[in-house]
XYZ file of C-alpha atoms in Angstrom:
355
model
C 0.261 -109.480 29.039
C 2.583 -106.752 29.542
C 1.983 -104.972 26.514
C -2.203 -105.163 27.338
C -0.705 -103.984 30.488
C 0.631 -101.066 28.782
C -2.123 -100.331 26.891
C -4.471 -100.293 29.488
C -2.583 -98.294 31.809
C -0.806 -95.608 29.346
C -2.772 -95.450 26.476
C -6.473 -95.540 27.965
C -5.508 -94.816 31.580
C -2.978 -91.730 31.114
C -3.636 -90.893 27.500
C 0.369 -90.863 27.329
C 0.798 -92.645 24.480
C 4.549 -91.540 23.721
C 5.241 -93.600 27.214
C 3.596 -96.364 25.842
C 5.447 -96.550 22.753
C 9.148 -95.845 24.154
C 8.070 -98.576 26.992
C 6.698 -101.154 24.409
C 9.629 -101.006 22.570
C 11.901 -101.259 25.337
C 10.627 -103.997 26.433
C 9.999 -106.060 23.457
C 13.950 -105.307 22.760
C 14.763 -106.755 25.955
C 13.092 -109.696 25.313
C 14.535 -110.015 21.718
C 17.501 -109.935 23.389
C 17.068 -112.751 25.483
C 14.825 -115.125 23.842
C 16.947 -114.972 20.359
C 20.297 -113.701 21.030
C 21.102 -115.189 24.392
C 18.581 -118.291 23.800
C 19.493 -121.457 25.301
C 23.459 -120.552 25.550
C 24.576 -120.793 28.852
C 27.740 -118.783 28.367
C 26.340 -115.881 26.678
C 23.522 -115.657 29.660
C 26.573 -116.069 31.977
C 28.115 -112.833 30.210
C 25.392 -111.090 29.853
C 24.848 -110.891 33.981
C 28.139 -110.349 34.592
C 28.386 -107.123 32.241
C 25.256 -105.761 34.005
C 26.218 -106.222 37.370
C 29.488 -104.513 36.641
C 27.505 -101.436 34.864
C 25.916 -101.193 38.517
C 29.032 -101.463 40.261
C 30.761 -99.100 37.492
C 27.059 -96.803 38.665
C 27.869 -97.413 42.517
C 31.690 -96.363 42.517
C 30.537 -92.999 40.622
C 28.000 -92.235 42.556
C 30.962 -92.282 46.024
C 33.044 -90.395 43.924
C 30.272 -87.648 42.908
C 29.945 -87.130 47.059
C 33.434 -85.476 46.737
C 34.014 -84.363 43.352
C 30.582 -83.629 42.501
C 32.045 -80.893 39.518
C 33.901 -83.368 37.859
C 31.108 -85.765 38.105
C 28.177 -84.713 37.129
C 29.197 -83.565 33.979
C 30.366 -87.062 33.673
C 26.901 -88.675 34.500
C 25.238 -86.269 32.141
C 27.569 -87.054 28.842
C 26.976 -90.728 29.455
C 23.551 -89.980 30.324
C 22.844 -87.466 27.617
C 20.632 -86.647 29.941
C 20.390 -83.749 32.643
C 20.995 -84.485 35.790
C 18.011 -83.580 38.521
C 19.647 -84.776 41.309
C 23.551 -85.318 43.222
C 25.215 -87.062 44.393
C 24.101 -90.436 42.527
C 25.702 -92.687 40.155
C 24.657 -93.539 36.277
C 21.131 -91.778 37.252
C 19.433 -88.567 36.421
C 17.490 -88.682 39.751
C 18.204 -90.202 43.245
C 15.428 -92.145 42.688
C 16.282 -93.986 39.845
C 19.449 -94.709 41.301
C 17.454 -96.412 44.100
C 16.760 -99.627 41.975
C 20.103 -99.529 40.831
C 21.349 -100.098 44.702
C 18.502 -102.435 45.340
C 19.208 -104.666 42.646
C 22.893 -104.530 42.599
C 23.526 -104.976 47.186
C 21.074 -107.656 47.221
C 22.588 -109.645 44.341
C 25.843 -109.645 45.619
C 25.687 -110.282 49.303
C 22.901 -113.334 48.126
C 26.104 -114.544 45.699
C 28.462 -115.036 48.051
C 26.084 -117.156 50.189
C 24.901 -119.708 47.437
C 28.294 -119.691 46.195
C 29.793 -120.628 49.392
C 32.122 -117.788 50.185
C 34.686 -117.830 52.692
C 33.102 -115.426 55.751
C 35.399 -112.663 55.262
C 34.531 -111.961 51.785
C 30.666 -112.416 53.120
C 31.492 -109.896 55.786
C 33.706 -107.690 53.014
C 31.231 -107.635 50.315
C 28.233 -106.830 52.969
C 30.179 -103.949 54.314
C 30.945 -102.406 51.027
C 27.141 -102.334 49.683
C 26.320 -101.421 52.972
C 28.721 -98.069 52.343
C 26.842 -97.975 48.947
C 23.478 -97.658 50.472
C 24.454 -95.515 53.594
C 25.785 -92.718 50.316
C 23.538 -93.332 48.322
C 20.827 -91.477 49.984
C 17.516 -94.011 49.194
C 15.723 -95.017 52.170
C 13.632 -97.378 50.105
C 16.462 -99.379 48.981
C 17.670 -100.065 52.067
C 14.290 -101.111 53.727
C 14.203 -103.480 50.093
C 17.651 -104.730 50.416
C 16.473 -105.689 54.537
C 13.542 -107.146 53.274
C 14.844 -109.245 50.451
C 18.044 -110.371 52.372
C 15.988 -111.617 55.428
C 13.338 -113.448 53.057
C 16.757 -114.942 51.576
C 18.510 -115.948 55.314
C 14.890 -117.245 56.627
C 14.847 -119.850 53.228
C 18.625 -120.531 53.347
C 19.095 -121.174 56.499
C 15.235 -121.796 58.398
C 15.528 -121.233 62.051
C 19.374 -120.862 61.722
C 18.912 -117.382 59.669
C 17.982 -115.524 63.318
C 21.567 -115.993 64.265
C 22.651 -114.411 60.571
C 20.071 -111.641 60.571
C 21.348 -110.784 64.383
C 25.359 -110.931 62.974
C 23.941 -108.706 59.890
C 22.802 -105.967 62.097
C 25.809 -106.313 64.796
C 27.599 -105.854 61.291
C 25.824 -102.819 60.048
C 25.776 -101.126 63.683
C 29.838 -101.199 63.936
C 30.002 -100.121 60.240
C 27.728 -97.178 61.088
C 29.767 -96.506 64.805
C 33.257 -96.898 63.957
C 33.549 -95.871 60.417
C 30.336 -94.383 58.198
C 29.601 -91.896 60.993
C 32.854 -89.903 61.315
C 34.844 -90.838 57.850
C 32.637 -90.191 55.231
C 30.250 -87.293 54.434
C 27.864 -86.200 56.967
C 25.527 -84.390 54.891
C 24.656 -86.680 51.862
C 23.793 -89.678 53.621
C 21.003 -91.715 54.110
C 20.246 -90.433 57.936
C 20.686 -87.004 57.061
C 18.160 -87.313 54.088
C 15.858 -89.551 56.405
C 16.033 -86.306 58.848
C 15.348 -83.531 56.138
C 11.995 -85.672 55.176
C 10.557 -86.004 58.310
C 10.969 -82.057 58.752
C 8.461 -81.674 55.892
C 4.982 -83.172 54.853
C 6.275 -85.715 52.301
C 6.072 -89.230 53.445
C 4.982 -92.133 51.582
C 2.297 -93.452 54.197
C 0.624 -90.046 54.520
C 0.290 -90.411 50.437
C -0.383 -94.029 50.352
C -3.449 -93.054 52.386
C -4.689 -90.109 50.247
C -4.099 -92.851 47.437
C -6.457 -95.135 48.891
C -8.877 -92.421 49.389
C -8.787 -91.580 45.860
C -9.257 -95.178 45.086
C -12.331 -95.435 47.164
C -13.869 -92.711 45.824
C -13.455 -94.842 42.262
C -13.511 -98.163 43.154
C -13.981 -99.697 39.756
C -11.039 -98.054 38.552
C -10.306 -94.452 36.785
C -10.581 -95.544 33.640
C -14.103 -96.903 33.448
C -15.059 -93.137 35.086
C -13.731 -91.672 32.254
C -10.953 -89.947 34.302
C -7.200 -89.390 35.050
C -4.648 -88.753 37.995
C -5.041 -85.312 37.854
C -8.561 -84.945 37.219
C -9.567 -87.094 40.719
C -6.876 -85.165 42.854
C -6.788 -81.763 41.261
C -8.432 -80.405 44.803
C -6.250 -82.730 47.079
C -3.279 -80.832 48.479
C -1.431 -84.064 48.966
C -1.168 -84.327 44.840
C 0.063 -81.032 43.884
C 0.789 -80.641 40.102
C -0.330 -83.943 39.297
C 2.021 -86.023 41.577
C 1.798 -89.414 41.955
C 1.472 -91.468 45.662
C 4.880 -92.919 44.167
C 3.684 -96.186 44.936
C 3.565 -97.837 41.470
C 1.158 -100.990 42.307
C -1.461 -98.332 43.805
C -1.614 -96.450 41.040
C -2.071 -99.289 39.000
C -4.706 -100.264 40.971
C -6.263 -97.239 41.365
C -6.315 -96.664 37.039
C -7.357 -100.211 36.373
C -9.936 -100.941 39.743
C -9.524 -104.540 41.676
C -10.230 -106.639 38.355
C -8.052 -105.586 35.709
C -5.313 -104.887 38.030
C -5.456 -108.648 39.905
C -5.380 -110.223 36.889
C -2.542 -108.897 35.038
C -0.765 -108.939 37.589
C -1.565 -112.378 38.431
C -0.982 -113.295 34.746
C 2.560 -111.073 34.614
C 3.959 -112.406 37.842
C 3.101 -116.117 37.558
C 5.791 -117.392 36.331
C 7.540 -115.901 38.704
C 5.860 -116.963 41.383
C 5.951 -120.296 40.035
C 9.778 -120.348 39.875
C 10.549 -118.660 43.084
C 8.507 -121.612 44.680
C 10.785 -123.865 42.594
C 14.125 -121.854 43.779
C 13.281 -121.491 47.349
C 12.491 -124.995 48.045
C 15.793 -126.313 46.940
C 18.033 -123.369 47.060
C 21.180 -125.048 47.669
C 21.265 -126.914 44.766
C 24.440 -125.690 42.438
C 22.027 -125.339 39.644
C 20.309 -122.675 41.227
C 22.836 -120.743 42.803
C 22.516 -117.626 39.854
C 19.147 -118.089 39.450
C 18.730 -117.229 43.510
C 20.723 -114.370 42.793
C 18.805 -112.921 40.534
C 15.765 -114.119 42.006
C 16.350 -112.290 45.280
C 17.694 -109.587 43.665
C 14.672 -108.897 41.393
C 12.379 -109.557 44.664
C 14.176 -106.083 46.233
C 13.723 -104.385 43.373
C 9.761 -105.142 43.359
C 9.882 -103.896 47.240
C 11.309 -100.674 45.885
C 8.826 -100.159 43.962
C 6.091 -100.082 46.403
C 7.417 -96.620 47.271
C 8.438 -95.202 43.450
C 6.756 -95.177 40.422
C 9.033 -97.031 38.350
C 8.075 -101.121 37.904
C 7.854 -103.620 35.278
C 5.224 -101.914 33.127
C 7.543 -98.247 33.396
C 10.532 -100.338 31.571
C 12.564 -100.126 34.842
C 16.522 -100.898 33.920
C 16.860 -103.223 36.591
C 13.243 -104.842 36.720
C 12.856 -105.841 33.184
C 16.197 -107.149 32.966
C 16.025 -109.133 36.057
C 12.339 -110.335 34.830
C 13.408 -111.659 31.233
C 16.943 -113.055 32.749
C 15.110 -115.318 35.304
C 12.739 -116.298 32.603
C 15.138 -117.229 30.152
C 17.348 -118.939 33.050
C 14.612 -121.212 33.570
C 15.408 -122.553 30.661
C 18.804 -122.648 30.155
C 19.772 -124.453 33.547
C 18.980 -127.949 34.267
C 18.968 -129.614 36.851
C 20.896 -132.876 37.710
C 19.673 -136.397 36.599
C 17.836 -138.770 39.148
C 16.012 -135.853 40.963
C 12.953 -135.523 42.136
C 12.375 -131.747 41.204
C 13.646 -132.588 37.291
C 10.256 -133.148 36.587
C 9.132 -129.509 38.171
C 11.804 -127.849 36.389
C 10.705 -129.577 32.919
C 7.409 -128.750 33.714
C 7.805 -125.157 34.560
C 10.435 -124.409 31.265
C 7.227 -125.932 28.894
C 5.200 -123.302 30.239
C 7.816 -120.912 29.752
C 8.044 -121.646 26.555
């Protein structure tokens, strides 16, 4: 399904068919990866998360360096890119934007982790802090409102009507952070306020194009490509599009290419086993068997909120997004659940159709 995706969307949507190719292949190589060389072995799965997360953290620590040795760096990020970089400060990212899944995925797995793995309170409080500092610097208003999002839906199903008490110590948490230390100790010019500040000064803001997106979409509501058109050739004469740009909201524009249809059933097809599992995870998400599976479970649920205002999603090969996709899938089958419980049969179930 993702690769019809792909076609639909790149090669008779876009007419990009170099994207489709270098996405095709990155994605098929990811899954390679896990469905033959990880396979059913719980330790290299173990290793494999760990490495990424600590490529993200290695990303997170350079991007707080790059605030105050930005000429040392970015040429750094750019030889292990090989890539130029667009935008600074950020950390193993050409763009800021980019780097904005990066923080998503990487804040909301680790303050989830020290819940289901029953951390003592001040590393909850420690760890929360710290990717709190990571988002505040790292400039990505998205990320944060993901990383919000993701980590209430996790309090609300960890702890029911107890979570109002967390989500109220979360933001008593974040406020002191913000009073007594981000505000005077670290820089006051490339931070997440002072970005939020420069936007609203200008005309770019996601809802304004989110609306011109629908409007577009309305005026094809069967989709672009059974009109026989592109992006550029239904906005060309809408200021809100100049040059081709996108409403940066990556499910829109898939709707808008593929019309209601297409678009609600691949992405009911791509997402359903997802779906499927999250139902499985959420209802008993205190069971030790799924404490890394709710990690990345909530983790790749932020990274699907980011992308409601970027471009970058499943079907773009996003770093983060794929990996967290395949790793869940392939972690439904490697854990197990213990003997003489009632959701063993749910979990067999849901690894046959997996497989």
């Amino acid at each position: 399904m993702l690769a019809f995706g792909l076609l639909l969307f790149y090669v008779i949507g876009t007419g990009d068919n170099l994207s489709f190719v270098a996405y095709l292949i990155t994605i098929v190589t990811c899954a390679l990866y896990f469905n033959y060389f990880v396979g059913f072995n719980k330790r290299r799965f173990t290793v494999s998360i760990i490495i990424f997360f600590l490529l993200l953290l290695l990303s997170m620590v350079i991007m707080v360096l790059d605030h105050s040795y930005q000429s040392i760096i970015d040429p750094l990020r750019s030889r292990m890119l090989d890539d130029r970089i667009k935008q600074s400060p950020s950390g193993l990212a050409a763009t800021q934007f980019t780097f904005g899944y990066q923080i998503a995925a990487f804040t909301t797995f680790a303050v989830v982790a020290t819940f289901v793995f029953n951390r003592h309170f001040f590393i909850k409080t420690l760890v929360l802090c710290i990717c709190l500092v990571f988002i505040y610097l790292g400039m990505n208003r998205s990320a944060f409102v993901s990383f919000s999002l993701a980590l209430t839906v996790f309090l609300l199903a960890y702890y029911r009507f107890k979570a109002v008490f967390f989500i109220v110590a979360v933001l008593a948490v974040g406020f002191g952070i913000y009073t007594y230390f981000l505000k005077n100790n670290l820089d006051d010019k490339n931070n997440i306020l002072s970005k939020n500040q420069a936007k609203e000064a200008n005309d770019f803001n996601r809802a304004g194009m989110a609306v011109e997106n629908l409007k577009v979409y309305a005026d094809y509501p069967y989709g672009l490509i059974f009109y026989g058109k592109n992006w550029e050739d239904a906005t060309y004469r809408n200021p809100a599009f100049p040059f081709g740009l996108s409403s940066h909201n990556a499910y829109l524009m898939f709707l808008t290419y593929l019309g209601p249809f297409l678009c609600i059933g691949l992405l009911a097809a791509i997402y359903y086993r997802i779906i499927r599992l999250s139902r499985e995870i959420i209802s008993h998400i205190r069971l030790k068997h799924n404490t890394i599976l709710a990690c990345l479970l909530f983790s790749f649920i932020s990274v699907s909120f980011n992308a409601l205002s970027h471009n970058g999603w499943l079907l773009t090969a996003d770093g983060p997004t794929l990996f967290l996709y395949f790793s869940l899938m392939q972690g439904a089958k490697i854990y197990s659940l213990p003997p003489k419980n009632v959701f063993v049969e749910n979990v067999a179930e849901l690894v046959n159709a997996v497989c």
